Coordinates of C-alpha atoms in Angstrom, one line a residue:
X4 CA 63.6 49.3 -49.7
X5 CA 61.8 46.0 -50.8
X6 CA 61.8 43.0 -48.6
X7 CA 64.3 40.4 -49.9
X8 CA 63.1 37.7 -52.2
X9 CA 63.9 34.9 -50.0
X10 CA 63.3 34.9 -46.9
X11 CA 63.6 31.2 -46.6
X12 CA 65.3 29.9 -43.2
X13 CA 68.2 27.1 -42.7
X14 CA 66.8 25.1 -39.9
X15 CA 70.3 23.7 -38.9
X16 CA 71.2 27.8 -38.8
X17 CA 69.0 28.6 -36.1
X18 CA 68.1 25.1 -34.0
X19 CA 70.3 24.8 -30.7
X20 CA 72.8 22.2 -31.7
X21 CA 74.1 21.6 -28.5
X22 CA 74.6 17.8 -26.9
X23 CA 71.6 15.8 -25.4
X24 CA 70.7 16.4 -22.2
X25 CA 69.2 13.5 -20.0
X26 CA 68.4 15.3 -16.6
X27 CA 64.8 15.9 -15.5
X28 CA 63.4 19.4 -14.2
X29 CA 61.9 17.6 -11.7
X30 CA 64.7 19.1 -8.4
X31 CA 64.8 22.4 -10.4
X32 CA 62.4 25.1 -8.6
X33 CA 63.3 27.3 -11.7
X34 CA 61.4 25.2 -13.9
X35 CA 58.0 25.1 -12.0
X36 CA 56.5 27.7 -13.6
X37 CA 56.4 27.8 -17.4
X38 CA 56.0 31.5 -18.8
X39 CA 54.1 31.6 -22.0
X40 CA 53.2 33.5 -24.3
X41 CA 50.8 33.6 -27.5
X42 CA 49.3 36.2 -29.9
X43 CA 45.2 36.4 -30.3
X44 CA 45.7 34.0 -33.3
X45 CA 43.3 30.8 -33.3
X46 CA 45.9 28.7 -34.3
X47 CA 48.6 30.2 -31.9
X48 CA 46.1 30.5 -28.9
X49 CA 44.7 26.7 -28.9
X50 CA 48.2 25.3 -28.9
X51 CA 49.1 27.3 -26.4
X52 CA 46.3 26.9 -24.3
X53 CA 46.6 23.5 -25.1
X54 CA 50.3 23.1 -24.1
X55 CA 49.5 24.7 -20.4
X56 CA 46.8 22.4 -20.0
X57 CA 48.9 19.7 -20.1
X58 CA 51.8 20.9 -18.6
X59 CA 49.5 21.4 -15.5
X60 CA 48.5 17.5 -15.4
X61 CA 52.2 17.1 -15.6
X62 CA 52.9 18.7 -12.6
X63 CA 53.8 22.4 -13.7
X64 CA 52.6 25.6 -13.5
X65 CA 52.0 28.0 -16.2
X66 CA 51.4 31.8 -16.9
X67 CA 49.7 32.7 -19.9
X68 CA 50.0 36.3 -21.4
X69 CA 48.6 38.0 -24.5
X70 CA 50.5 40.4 -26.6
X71 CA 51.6 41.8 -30.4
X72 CA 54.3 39.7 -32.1
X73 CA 56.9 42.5 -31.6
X74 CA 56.3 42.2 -27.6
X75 CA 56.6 38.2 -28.0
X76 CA 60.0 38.5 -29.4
X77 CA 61.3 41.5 -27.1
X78 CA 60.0 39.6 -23.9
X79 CA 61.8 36.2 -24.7
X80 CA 64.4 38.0 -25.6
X81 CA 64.5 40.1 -22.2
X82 CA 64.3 36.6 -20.1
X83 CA 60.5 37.8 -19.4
X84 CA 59.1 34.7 -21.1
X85 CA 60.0 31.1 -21.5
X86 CA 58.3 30.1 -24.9
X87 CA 56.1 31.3 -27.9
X88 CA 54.8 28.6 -30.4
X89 CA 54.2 31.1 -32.9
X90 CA 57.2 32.0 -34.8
X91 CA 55.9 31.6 -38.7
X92 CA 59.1 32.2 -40.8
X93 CA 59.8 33.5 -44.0
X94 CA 56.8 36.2 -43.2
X95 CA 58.6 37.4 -39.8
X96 CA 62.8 36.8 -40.7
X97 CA 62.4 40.4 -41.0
X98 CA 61.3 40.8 -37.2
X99 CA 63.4 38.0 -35.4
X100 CA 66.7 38.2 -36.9
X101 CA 68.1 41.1 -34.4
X102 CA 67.6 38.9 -31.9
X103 CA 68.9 36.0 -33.3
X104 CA 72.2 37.7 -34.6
X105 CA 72.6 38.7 -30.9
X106 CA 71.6 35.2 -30.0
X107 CA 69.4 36.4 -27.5
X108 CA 66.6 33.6 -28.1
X109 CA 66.7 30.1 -29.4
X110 CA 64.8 28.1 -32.1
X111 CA 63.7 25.0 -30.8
X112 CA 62.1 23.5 -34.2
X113 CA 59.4 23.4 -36.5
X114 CA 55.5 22.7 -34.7
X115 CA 53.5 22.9 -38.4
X116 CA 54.5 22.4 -41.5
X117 CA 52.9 23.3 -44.8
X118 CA 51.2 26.9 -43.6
X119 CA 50.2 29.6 -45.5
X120 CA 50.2 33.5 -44.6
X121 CA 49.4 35.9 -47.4
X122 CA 46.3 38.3 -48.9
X123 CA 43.5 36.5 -49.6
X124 CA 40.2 36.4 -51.1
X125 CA 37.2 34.4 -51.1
X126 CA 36.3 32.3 -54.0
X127 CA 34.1 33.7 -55.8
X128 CA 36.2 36.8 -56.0
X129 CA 39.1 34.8 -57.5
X130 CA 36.9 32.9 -59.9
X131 CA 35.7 36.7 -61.0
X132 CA 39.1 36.6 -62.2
X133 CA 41.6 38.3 -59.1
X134 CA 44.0 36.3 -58.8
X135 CA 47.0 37.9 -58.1
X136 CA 48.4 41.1 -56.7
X137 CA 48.3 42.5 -59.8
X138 CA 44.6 41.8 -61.0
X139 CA 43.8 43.1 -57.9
X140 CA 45.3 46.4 -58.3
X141 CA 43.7 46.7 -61.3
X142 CA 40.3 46.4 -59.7
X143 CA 40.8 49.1 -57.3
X144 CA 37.1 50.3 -57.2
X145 CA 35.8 46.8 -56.6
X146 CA 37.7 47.2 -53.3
X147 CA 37.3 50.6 -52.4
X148 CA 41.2 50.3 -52.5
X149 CA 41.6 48.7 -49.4
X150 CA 43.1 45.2 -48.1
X151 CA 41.7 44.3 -44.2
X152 CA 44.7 43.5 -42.1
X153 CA 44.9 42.4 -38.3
X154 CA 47.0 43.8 -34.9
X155 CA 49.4 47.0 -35.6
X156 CA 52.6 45.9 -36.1
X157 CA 51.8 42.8 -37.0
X158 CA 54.2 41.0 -40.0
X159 CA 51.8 40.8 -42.4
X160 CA 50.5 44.3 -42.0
X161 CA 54.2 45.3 -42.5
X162 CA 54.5 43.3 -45.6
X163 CA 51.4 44.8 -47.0
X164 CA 52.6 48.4 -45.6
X165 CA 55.7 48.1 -47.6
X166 CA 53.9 47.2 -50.7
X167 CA 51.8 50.0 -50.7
X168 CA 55.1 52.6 -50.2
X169 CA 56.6 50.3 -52.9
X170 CA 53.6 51.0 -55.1
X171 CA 54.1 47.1 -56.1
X172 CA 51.9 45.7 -58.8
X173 CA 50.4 48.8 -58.4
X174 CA 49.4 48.9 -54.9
X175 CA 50.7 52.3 -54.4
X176 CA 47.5 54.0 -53.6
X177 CA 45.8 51.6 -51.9
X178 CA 44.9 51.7 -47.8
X179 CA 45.8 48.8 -45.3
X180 CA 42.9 48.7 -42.7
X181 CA 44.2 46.9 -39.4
X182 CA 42.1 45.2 -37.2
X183 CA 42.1 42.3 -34.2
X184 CA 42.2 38.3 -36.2
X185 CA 38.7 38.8 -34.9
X186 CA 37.2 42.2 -36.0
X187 CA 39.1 41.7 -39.6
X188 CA 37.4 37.9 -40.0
X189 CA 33.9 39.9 -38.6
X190 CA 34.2 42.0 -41.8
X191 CA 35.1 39.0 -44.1
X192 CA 31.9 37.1 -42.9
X193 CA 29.8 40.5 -43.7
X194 CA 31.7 40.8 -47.3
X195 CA 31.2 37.2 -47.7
X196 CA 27.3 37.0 -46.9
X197 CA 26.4 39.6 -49.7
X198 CA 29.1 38.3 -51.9
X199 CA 30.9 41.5 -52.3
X200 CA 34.8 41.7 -53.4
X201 CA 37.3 42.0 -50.2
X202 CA 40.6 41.5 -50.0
X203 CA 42.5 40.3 -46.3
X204 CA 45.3 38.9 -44.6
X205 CA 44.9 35.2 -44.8
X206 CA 46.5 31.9 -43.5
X207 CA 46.4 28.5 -43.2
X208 CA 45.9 26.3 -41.1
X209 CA 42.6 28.3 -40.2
X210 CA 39.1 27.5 -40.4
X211 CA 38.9 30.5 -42.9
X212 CA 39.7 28.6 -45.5
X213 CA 36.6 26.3 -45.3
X214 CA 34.1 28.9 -43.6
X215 CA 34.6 31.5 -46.5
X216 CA 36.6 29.0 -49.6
X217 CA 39.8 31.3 -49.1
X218 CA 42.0 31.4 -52.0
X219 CA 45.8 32.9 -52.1
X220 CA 46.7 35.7 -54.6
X221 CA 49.9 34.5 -56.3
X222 CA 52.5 36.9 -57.9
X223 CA 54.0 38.3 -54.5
X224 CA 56.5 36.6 -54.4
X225 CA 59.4 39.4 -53.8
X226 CA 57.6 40.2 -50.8
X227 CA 55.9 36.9 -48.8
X228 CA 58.1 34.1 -49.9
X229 CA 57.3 31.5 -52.7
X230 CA 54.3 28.7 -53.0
X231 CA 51.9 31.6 -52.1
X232 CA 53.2 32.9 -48.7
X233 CA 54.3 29.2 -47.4
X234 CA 55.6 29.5 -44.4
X235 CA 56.6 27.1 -41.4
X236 CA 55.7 27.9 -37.9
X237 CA 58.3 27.6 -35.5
X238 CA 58.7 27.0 -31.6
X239 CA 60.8 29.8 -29.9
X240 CA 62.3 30.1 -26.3
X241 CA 64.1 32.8 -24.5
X242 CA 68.2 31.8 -24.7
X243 CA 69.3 28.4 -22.5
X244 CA 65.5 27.8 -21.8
X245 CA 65.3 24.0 -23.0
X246 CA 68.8 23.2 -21.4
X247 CA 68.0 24.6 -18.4
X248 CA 64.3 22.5 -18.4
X249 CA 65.2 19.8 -20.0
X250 CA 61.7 17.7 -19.9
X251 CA 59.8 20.9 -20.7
X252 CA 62.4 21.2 -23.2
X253 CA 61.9 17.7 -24.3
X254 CA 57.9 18.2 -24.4
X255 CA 58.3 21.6 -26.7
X256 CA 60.4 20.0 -29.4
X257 CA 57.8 17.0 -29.4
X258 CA 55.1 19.5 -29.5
X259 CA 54.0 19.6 -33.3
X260 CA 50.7 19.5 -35.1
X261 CA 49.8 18.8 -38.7
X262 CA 47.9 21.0 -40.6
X263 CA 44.9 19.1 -39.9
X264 CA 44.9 18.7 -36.5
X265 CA 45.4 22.6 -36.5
X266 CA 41.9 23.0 -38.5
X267 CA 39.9 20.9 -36.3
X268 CA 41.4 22.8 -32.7
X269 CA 40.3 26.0 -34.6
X270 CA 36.9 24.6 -36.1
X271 CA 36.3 23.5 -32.5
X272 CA 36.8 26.6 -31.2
X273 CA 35.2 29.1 -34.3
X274 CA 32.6 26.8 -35.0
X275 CA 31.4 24.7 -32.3
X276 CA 32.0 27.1 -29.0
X277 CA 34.6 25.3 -27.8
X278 CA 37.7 27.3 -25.1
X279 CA 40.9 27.1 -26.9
X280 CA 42.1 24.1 -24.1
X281 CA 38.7 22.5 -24.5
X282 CA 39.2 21.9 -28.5
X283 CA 42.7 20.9 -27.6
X284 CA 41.4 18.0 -25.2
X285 CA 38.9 17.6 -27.3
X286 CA 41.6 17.0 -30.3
X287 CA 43.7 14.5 -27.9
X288 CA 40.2 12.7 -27.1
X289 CA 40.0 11.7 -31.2
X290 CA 43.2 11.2 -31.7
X291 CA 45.2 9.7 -28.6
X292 CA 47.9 8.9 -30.6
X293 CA 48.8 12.3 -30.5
X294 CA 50.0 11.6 -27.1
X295 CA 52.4 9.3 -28.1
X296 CA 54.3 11.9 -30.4
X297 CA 54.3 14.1 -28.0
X298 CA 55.8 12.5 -24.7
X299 CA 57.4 9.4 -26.0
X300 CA 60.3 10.9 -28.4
X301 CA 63.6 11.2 -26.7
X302 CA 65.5 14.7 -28.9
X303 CA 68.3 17.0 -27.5
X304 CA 67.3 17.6 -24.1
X305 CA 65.8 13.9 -23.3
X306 CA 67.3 11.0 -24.4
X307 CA 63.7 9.1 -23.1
X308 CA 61.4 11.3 -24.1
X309 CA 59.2 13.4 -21.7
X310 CA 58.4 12.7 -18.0
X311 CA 55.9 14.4 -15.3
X312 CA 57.3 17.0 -13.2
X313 CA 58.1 14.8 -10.4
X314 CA 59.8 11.5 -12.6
X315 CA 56.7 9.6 -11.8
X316 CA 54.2 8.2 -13.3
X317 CA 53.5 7.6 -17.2
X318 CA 52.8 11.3 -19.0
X319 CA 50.5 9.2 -21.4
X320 CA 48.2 7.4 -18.6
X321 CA 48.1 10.8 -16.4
X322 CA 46.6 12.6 -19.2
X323 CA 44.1 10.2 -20.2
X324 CA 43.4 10.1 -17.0
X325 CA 42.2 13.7 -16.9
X326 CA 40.1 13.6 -19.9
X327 CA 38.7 10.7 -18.4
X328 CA 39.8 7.9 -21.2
X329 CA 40.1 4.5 -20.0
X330 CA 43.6 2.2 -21.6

């Protein structure tokens, strides 16, 4: 059975819509610790490397664990995680919405807009003339009838898996080769060097797109959403989580990047040997204002916007205080 054509998500459908909180998490022992969780994406990983970071200066604590998307979404909804800033809708509607129909998580709004997740290729295989799913199919032997994906079980593996048994465009007999982000961008930057064809799961905001000129196949529609797999990544929380933590609450609805400031954290990290947390200070140190949208908006579960743990202090000043920024 084929994947719906639109796969496109009301926000006002799945946000929490409940009243405003104002009350702190500062007398609330639950709240101390802040579960979190994050697939080995670049983009995923810095901002939630990023986030713990400064959730620690605030006054928290924060466990970190790794896992497949499928094991995000089963843990949050098992109460065994607080939050996962890597929800990237229409591509994974297919994966969420059992959990949502039981409203067994919540959907606490949109941290980048304007993504991308699709198969792409570099660009001098789409100036050769593949340019959609269909010109590739027709260049089988080019591609030894294979498209690189990443983790098992991943959305986009599924999407292409589904293609295949669909036998869209002509996909039919083609092979999906799954891999870590990491061992499928390895073979990219081999492909790429010697300028041989290779087809991949792709995405954007990554620094893909400017190592290896990434270009989006368009025609598959039916299967990753329109404009060529757009797609808006979302932050997610286990049910009651931002009403029950209302500043960390607060501080994860404020908690949004642009699709730049996504490429640099991931340039920092691919391309200058930065740690995920380091690229994310190091993104905070170039653009302070950042701080500003992230602690100073008031939403649904702050009417002021976010505090330290304790009530004290300004979040802004302790921050730049750590990174050692002076005003």
């Amino acid at each position: 059975m084929k994947l719906r054509k639109t796969l496109a998500v009301a926000a006002v459908g799945l946000l929490a819509t409940t009243g405003v909180a104002s009350a702190q998490d500062n007398g609330n022992d639950a709240c101390k610790t802040v579960r979190l969780e994050q697939v080995n994406w670049t983009g995923v990983t810095a901002k939630t490397e990023t986030l713990a970071w400064v959730l620690q200066q605030l006054g928290y604590e924060t466990d970190i664990i790794t896992a497949s998307v499928p094991i995000m979404f089963q843990s949050l909804a098992r109460n065994e995680r607080d939050a996962f800033l890597g929800l990237w809708l229409p591509t994974q509607r297919g994966m969420i919405e059992k959990y949502m129909k039981k409203g067994e998580i919540d959907i606490i709004g949109v941290n980048l807009d304007g993504a991308k997740y699709t198969v792409g290729v570099p660009e001098y295989v789409y100036e050769s003339g593949i340019k959609s799913f269909k010109d590739l199919a027709e260049n089988k032997e080019k591609f030894d009838g294979k498209i690189y994906g990443i983790e098992a079980g991943n959305d986009g593996n599924k999407i292409i898996k589904q293609m295949i048994k669909d036998d869209a465009y002509g996909l039919g007999d083609w092979e999906l080769v799954p891999s870590s982000s990491a061992g499928m961008l390895a073979q990219v930057g081999r492909m790429v060097k010697n300028e041989k064809p290779i087809a991949h799961l792709a995405w954007e905001p990554h620094p893909m797109n400017l190592k290896y000129n990434t270009r989006y196949l368009s025609g598959g529609e039916e299967y990753w959403g329109p404009n060529k797999g757009g797609a808006t990544v979302y932050t997610m929380t286990r049910k009651g989580y931002a009403w029950d933590c209302p500043n960390v609450g607060q501080l994860l609805e404020n908690f949004t990047f642009t699709l730049n400031e996504q490429n640099k954290m991931g340039d920092y990290v691919l391309n200058k040997d930065m740690d995920y947390a380091e690229a994310g200070k190091e993104l905070i140190r170039n653009n302070p204002k950042i701080l500003e949208r992230w602690f100073k908006q008031g939403g649904k579960y702050t009417t002021t916007g976010v505090t330290t743990r304790s009530g004290d202090g300004d979040p802004v000043a302790v921050i730049k205080d750590a990174l050692g920024m002076s005003g």
